[in-house]
mmCIF file of C-alpha atoms in Angstrom:
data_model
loop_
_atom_site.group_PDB
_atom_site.id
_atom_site.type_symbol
_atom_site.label_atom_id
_atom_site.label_comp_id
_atom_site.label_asym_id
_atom_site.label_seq_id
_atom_site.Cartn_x
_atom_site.Cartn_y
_atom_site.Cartn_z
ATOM 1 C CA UNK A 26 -15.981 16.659 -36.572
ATOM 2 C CA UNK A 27 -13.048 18.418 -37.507
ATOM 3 C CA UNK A 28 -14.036 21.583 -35.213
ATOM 4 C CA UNK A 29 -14.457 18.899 -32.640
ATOM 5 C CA UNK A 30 -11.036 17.548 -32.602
ATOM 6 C CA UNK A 31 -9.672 21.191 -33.038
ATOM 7 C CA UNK A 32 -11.491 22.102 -29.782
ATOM 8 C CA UNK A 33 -10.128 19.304 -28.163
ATOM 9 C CA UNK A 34 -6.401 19.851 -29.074
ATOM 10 C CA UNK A 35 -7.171 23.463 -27.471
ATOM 11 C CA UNK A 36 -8.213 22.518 -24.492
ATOM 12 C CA UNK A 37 -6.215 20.038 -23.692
ATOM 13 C CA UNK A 38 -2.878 22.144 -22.790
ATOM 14 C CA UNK A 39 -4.865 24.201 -21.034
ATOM 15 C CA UNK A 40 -6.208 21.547 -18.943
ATOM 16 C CA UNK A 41 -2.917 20.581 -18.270
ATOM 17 C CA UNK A 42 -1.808 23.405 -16.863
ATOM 18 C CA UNK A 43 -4.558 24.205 -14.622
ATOM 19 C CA UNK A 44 -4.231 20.959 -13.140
ATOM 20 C CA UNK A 45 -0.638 21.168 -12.847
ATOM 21 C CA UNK A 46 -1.007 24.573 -11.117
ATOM 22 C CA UNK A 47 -3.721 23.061 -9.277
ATOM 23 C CA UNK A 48 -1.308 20.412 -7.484
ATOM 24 C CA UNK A 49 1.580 22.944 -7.196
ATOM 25 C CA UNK A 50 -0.870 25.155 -4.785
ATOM 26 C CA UNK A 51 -1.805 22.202 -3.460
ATOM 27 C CA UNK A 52 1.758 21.733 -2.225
ATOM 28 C CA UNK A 53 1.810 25.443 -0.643
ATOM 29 C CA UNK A 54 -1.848 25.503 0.644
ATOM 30 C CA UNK A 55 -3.345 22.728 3.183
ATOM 31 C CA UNK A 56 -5.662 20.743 1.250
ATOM 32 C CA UNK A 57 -9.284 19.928 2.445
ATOM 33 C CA UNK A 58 -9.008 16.719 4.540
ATOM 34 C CA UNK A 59 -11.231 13.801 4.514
ATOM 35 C CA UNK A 60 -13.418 13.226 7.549
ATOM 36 C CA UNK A 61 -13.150 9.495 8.991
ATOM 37 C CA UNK A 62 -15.582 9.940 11.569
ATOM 38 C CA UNK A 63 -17.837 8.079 9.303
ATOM 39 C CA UNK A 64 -15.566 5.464 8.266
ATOM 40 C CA UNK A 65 -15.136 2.200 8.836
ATOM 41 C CA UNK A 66 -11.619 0.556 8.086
ATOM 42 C CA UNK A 67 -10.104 -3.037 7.299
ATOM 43 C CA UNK A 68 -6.976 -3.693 7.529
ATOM 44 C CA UNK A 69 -5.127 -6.619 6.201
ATOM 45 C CA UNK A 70 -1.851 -7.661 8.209
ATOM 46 C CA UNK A 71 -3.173 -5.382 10.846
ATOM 47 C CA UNK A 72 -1.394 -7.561 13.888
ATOM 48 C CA UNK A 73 2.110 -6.077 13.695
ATOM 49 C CA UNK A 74 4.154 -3.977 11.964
ATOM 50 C CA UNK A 75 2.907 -1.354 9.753
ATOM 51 C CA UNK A 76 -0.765 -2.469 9.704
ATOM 52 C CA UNK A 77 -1.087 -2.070 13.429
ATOM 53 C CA UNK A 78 0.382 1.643 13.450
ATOM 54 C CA UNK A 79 -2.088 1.865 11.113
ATOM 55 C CA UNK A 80 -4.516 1.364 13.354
ATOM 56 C CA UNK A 81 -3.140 3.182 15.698
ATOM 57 C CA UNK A 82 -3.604 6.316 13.082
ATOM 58 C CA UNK A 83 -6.907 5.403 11.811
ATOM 59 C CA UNK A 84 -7.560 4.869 15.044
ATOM 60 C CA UNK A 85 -6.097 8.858 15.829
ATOM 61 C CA UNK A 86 -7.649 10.549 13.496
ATOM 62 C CA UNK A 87 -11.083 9.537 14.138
ATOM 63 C CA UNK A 88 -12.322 6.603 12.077
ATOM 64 C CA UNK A 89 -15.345 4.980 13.688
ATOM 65 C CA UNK A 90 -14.513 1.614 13.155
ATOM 66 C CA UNK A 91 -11.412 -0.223 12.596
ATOM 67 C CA UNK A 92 -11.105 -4.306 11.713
ATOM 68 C CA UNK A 93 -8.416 -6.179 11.676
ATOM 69 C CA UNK A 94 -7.108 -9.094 8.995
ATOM 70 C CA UNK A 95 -4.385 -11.377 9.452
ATOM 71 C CA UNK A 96 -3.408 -15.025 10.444
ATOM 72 C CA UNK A 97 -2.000 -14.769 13.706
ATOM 73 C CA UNK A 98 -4.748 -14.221 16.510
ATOM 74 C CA UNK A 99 -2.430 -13.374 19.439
ATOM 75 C CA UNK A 100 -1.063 -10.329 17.685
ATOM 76 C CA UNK A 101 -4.928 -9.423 16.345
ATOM 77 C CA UNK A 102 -6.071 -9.529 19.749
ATOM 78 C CA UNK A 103 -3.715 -7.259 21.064
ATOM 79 C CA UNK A 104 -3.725 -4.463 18.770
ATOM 80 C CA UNK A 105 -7.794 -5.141 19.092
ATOM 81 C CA UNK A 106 -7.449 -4.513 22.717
ATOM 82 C CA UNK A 107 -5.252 -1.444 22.263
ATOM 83 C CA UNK A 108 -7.166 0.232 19.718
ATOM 84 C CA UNK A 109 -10.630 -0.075 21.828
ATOM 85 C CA UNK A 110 -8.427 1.168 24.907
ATOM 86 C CA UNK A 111 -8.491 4.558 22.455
ATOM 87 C CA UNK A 112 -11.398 4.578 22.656
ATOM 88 C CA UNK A 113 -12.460 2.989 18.843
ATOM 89 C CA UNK A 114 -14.745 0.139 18.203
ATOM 90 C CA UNK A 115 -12.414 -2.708 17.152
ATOM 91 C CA UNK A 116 -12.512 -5.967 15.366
ATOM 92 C CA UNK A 117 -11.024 -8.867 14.522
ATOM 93 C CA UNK A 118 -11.006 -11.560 12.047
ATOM 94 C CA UNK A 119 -8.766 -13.828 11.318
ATOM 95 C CA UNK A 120 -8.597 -14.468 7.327
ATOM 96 C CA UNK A 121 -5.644 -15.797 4.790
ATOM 97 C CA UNK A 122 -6.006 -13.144 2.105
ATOM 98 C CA UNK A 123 -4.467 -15.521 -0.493
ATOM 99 C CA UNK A 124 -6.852 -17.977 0.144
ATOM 100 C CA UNK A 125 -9.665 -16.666 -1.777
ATOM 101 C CA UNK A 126 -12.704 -18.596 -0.534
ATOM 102 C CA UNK A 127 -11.713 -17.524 3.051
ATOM 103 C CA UNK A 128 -11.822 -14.175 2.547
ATOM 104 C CA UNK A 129 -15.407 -14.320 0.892
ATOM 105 C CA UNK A 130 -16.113 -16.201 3.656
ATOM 106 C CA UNK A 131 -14.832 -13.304 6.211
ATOM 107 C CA UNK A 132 -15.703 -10.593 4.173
ATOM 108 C CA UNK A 133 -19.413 -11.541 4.588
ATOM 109 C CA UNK A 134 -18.888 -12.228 7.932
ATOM 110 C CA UNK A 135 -17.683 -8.688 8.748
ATOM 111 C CA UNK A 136 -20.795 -6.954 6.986
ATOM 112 C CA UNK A 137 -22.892 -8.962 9.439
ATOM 113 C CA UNK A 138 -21.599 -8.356 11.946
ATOM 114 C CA UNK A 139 -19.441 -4.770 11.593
ATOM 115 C CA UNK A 140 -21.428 -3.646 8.509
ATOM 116 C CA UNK A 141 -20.335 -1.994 5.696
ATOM 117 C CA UNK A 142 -16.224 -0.947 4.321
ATOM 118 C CA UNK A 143 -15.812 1.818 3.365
ATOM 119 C CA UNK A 144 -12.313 1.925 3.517
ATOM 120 C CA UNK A 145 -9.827 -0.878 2.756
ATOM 121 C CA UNK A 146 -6.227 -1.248 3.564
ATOM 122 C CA UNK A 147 -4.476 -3.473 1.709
ATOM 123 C CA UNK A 148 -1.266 -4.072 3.442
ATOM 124 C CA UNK A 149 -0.912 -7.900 4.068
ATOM 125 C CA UNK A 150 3.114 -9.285 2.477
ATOM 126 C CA UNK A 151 5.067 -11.960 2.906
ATOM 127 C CA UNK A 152 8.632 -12.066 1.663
ATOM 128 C CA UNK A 153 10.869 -15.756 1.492
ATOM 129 C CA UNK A 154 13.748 -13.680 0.573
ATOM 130 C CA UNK A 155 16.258 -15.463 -1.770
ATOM 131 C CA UNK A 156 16.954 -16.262 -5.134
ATOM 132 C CA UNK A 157 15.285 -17.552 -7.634
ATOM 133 C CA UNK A 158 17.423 -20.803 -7.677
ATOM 134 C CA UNK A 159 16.989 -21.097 -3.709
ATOM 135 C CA UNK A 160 13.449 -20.320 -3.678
ATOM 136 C CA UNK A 161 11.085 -23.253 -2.661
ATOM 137 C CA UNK A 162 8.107 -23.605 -5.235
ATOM 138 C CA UNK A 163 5.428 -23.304 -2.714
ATOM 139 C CA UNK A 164 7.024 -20.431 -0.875
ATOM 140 C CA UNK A 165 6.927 -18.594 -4.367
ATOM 141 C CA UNK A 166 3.416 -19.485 -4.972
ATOM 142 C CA UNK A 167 2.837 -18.039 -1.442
ATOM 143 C CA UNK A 168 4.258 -14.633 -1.838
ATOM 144 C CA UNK A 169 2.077 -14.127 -5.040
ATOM 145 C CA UNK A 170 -1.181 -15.068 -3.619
ATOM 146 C CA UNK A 171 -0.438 -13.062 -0.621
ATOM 147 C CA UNK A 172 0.398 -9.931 -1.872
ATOM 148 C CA UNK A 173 -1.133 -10.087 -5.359
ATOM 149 C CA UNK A 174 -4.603 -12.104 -5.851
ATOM 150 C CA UNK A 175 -4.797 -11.340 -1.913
ATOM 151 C CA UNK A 176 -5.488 -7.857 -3.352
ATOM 152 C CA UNK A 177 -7.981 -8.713 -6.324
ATOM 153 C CA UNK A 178 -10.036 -11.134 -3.831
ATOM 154 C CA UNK A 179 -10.134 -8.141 -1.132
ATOM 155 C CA UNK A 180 -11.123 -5.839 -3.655
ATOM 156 C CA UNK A 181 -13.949 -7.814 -5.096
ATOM 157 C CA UNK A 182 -14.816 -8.667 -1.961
ATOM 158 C CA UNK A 183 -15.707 -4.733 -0.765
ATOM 159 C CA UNK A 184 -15.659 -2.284 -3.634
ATOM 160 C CA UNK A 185 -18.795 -3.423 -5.174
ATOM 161 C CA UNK A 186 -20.982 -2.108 -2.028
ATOM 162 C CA UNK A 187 -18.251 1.223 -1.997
ATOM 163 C CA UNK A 188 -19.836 1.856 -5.120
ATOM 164 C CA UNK A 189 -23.380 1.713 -4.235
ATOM 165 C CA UNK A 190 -22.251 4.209 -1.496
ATOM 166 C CA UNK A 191 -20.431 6.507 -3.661
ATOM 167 C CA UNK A 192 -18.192 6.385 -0.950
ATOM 168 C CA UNK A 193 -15.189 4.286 -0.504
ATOM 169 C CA UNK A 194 -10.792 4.126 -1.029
ATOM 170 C CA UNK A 195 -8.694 0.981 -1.548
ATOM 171 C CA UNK A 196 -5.502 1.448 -0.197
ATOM 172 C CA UNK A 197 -2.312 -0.446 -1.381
ATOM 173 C CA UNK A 198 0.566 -0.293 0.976
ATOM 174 C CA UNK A 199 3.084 -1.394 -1.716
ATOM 175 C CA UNK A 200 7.036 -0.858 -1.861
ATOM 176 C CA UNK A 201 9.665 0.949 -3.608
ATOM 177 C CA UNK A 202 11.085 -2.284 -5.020
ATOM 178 C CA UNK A 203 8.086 -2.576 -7.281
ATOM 179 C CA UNK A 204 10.085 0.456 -9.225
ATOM 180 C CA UNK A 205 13.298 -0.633 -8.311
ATOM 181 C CA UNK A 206 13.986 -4.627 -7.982
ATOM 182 C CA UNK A 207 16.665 -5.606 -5.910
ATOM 183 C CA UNK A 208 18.450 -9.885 -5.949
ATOM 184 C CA UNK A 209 17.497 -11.983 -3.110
ATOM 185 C CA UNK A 210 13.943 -10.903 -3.079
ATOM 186 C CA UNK A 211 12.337 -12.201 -6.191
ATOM 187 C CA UNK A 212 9.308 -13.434 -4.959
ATOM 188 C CA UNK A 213 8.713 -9.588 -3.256
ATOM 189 C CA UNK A 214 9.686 -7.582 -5.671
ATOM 190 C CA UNK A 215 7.664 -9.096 -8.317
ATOM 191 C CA UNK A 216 4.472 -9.668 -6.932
ATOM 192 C CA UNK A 217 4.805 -6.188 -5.454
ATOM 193 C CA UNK A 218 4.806 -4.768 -9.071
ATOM 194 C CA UNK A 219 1.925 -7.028 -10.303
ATOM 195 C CA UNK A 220 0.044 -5.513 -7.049
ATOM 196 C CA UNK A 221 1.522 -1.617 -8.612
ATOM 197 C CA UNK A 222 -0.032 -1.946 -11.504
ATOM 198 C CA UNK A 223 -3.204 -3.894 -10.403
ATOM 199 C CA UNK A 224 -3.360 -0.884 -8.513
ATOM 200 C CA UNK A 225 -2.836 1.429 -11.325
ATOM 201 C CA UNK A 226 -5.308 0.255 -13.479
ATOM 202 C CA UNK A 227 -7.642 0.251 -10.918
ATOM 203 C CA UNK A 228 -7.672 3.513 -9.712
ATOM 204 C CA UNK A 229 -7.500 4.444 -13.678
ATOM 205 C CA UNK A 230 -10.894 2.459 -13.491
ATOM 206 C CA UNK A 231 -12.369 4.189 -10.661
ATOM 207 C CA UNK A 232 -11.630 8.086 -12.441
ATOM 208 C CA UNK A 233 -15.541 8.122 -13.137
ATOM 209 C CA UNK A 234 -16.913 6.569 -10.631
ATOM 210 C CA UNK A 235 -18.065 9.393 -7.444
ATOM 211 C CA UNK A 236 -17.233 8.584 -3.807
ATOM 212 C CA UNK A 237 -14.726 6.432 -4.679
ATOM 213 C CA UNK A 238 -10.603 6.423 -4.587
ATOM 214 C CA UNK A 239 -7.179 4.716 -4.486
ATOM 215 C CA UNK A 240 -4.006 5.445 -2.812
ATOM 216 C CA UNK A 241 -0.920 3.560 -3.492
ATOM 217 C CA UNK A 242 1.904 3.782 -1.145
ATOM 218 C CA UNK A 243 5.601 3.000 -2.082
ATOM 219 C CA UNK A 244 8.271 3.033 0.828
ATOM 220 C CA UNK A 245 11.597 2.517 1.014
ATOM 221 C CA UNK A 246 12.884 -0.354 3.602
ATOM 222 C CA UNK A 247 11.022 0.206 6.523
ATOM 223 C CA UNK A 248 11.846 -1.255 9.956
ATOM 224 C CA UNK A 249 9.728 -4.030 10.681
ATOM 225 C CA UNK A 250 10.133 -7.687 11.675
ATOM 226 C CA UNK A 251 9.560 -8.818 8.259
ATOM 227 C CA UNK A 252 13.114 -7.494 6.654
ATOM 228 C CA UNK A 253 14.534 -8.046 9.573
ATOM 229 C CA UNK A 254 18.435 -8.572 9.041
ATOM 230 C CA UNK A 255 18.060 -6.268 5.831
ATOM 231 C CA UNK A 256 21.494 -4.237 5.555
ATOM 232 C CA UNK A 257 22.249 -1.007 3.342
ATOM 233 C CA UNK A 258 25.778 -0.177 2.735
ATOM 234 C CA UNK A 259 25.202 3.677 4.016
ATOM 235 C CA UNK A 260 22.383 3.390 6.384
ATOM 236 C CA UNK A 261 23.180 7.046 7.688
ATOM 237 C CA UNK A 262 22.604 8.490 4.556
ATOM 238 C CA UNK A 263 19.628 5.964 3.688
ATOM 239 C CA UNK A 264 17.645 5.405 6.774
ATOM 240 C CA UNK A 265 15.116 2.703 7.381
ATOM 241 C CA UNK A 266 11.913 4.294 7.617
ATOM 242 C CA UNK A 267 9.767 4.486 10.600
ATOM 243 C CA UNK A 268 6.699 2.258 10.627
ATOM 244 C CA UNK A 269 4.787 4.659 12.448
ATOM 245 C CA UNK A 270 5.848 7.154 9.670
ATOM 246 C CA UNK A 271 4.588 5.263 7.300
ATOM 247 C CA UNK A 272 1.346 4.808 8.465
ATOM 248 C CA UNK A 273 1.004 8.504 9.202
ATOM 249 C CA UNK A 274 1.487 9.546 5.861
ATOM 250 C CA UNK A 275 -0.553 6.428 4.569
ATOM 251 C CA UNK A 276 -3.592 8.122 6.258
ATOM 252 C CA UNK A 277 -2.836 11.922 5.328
ATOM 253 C CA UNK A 278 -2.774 10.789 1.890
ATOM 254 C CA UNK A 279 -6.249 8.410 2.028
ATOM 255 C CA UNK A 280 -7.978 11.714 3.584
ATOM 256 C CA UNK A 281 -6.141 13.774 0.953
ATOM 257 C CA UNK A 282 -7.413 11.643 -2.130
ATOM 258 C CA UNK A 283 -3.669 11.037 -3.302
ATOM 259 C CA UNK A 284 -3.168 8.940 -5.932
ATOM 260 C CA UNK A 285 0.468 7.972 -5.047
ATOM 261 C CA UNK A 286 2.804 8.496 -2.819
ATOM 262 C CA UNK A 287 6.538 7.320 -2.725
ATOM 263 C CA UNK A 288 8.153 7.702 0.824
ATOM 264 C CA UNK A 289 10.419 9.011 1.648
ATOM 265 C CA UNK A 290 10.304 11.826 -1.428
ATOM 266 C CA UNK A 291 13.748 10.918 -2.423
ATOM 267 C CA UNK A 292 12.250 8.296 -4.134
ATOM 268 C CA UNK A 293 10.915 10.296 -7.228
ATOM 269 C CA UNK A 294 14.630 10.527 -8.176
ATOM 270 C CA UNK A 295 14.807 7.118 -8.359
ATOM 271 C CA UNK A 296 11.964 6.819 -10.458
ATOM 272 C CA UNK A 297 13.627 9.768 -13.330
ATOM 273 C CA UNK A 298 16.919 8.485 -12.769
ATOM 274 C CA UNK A 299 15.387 4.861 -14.032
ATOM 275 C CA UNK A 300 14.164 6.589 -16.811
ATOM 276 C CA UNK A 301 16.798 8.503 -18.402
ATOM 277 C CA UNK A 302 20.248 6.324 -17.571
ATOM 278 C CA UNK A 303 21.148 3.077 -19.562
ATOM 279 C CA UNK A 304 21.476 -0.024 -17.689
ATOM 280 C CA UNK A 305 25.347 -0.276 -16.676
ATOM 281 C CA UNK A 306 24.638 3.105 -14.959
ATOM 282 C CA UNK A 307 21.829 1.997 -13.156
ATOM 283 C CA UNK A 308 23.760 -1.356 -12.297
ATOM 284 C CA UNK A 309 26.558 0.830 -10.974
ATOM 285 C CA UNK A 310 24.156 3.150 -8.266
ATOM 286 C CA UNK A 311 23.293 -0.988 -7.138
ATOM 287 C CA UNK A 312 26.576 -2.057 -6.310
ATOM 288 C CA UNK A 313 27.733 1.932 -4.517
ATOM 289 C CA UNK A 314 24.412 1.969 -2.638
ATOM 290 C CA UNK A 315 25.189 -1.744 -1.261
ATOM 291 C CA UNK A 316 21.253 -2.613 -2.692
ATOM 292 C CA UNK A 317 22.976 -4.895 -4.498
ATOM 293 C CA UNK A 318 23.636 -6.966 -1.851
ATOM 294 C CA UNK A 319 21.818 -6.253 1.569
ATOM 295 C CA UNK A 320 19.941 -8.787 1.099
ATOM 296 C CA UNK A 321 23.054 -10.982 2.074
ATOM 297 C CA UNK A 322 22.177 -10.458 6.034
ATOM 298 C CA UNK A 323 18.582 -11.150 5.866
ATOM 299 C CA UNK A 324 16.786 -12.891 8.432
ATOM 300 C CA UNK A 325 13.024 -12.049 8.297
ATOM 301 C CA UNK A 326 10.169 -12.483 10.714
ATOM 302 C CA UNK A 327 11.362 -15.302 13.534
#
């Protein structure tokens, strides 16, 4: 036993530096893409915004089949239309993620009649966008079942049947602010960090199980309709992101098998910086950055 645990303390270090040598190439050389020409996707809030330039690049890059999720049926049926115009089979549903019956309901309706997911996008939000004091009750409760449960009911919904495959990826199109909270947008920012680590534990739970991955994505403020009205104090120096950007790195990273990926890379300094400086200093980046209070201007999705 003894000899056992002596091994292991061995190996260990070594282990971590292969694999961290292993990712470093991995940054130099092109890694060994994942073919979608197999695939079939679903793709929550796939009517506007980011979800339909996902589509788009799903869409791009070859998946067979692409279906869409969301609640309003004129915007599903014309990314549909443009997305079989590529030249892709298309779907549409149309399916409340936070209402959990509904999408048991759907998601047996789209193995009947699409078959079987083998990819899922979850990238469905809502955001009411003010304080905690301001908030309406219901319109809290909302933004939680959206972009939380929306994502356990989803997942047991389709990864069961990924598994029998040994082939599948969940895909979490997430946020930056479920690092880095910012006032006015309580409801987002917190059930965007319940849906981080949701996500984190499951693709912890998924290390041993073949065929079958996660990617978690966390942008920064990207312009879409829903944060419409957002305002940064140096938006030169911080850009909005592109949707289309977005979703283009969303996919590289799904046929790449990455784990997580913070956009732009910036980002990861965020993430150090949260973890070495005390509070006041981290209170202080707030206020000079103007995160503090761009929230001031929002309007969201008219």
């Amino acid at each position: 036993m003894v000899w056992k645990w002596l091994g292991a303390l061995v190996v260990f270090p070594l282990q971590m530096i292969y694999l961290v040598t292993k990712a470093a190439v991995g940054l130099v050389l092109p890694p060994k893409l994942r073919d979608l020409s197999r695939e079939s996707v679903l793709i929550t809030g796939g009517g506007r915004g980011i979800g339909r330039h996902l589509a788009r690049e799903f869409a791009e890059r070859g998946a067979r089949k692409i279906v869409l999720w969301g609640r309003t049926e004129k915007c599903l049926k014309e990314t549909t239309e443009e997305i079989r115009q590529m030249g892709t089979e298309c779907h549409y549903f149309i399916c409340d993620v936070g209402n959990r019956e509904e999408v048991y309901q759907m998601a047996k309706a789209v193995r009947e009649k699409v078959g079987d997911i083998t990819i899922l996008v979850n990238n469905a939000a809502v955001v009411h966008g003010k304080s905690l004091m301001d908030s309406d009750d219901d319109a809290l409760l909302k933004s939680q079942h959206v972009n939380t449960l929306g994502q356990f009911w989803t997942t047991k919904a389709f990864l069961p049947r990924m598994l029998e495959l040994q082939n599948g990826h969940i895909v979490c199109l997430n946020s930056v602010l479920a690092l880095s909270a910012i006032p006015g947008a309580i409801d987002y920012c917190t059930s965007k960090a319940s849906a981080f680590a949701f996500m984190e534990s499951l693709t912890l739970g998924l290390l041993d199980c073949p065929g079958v991955g996660a990617t978690t994505v966390l942008p920064f403020h990207t312009s879409t309709e829903m944060f419409q009205g957002m305002r940064v104090r140096f938006p030169n120096l911080f850009p909005p992101l592109k949707p289309e950007t977005v979703a283009r790195r969303t996919v590289e990273a799904v046929r790449q098998n990455q784990a997580l990926l913070l956009l732009p890379w910036t980002m990861n300094i965020l993430v150090i910086l949260k973890s070495i400086l005390p509070q006041a200093a981290l209170e202080e980046i707030h206020r000079f950055s103007g995160t503090y209070t761009c929230m001031n201007t929002f309007k969201g999705r008219t």
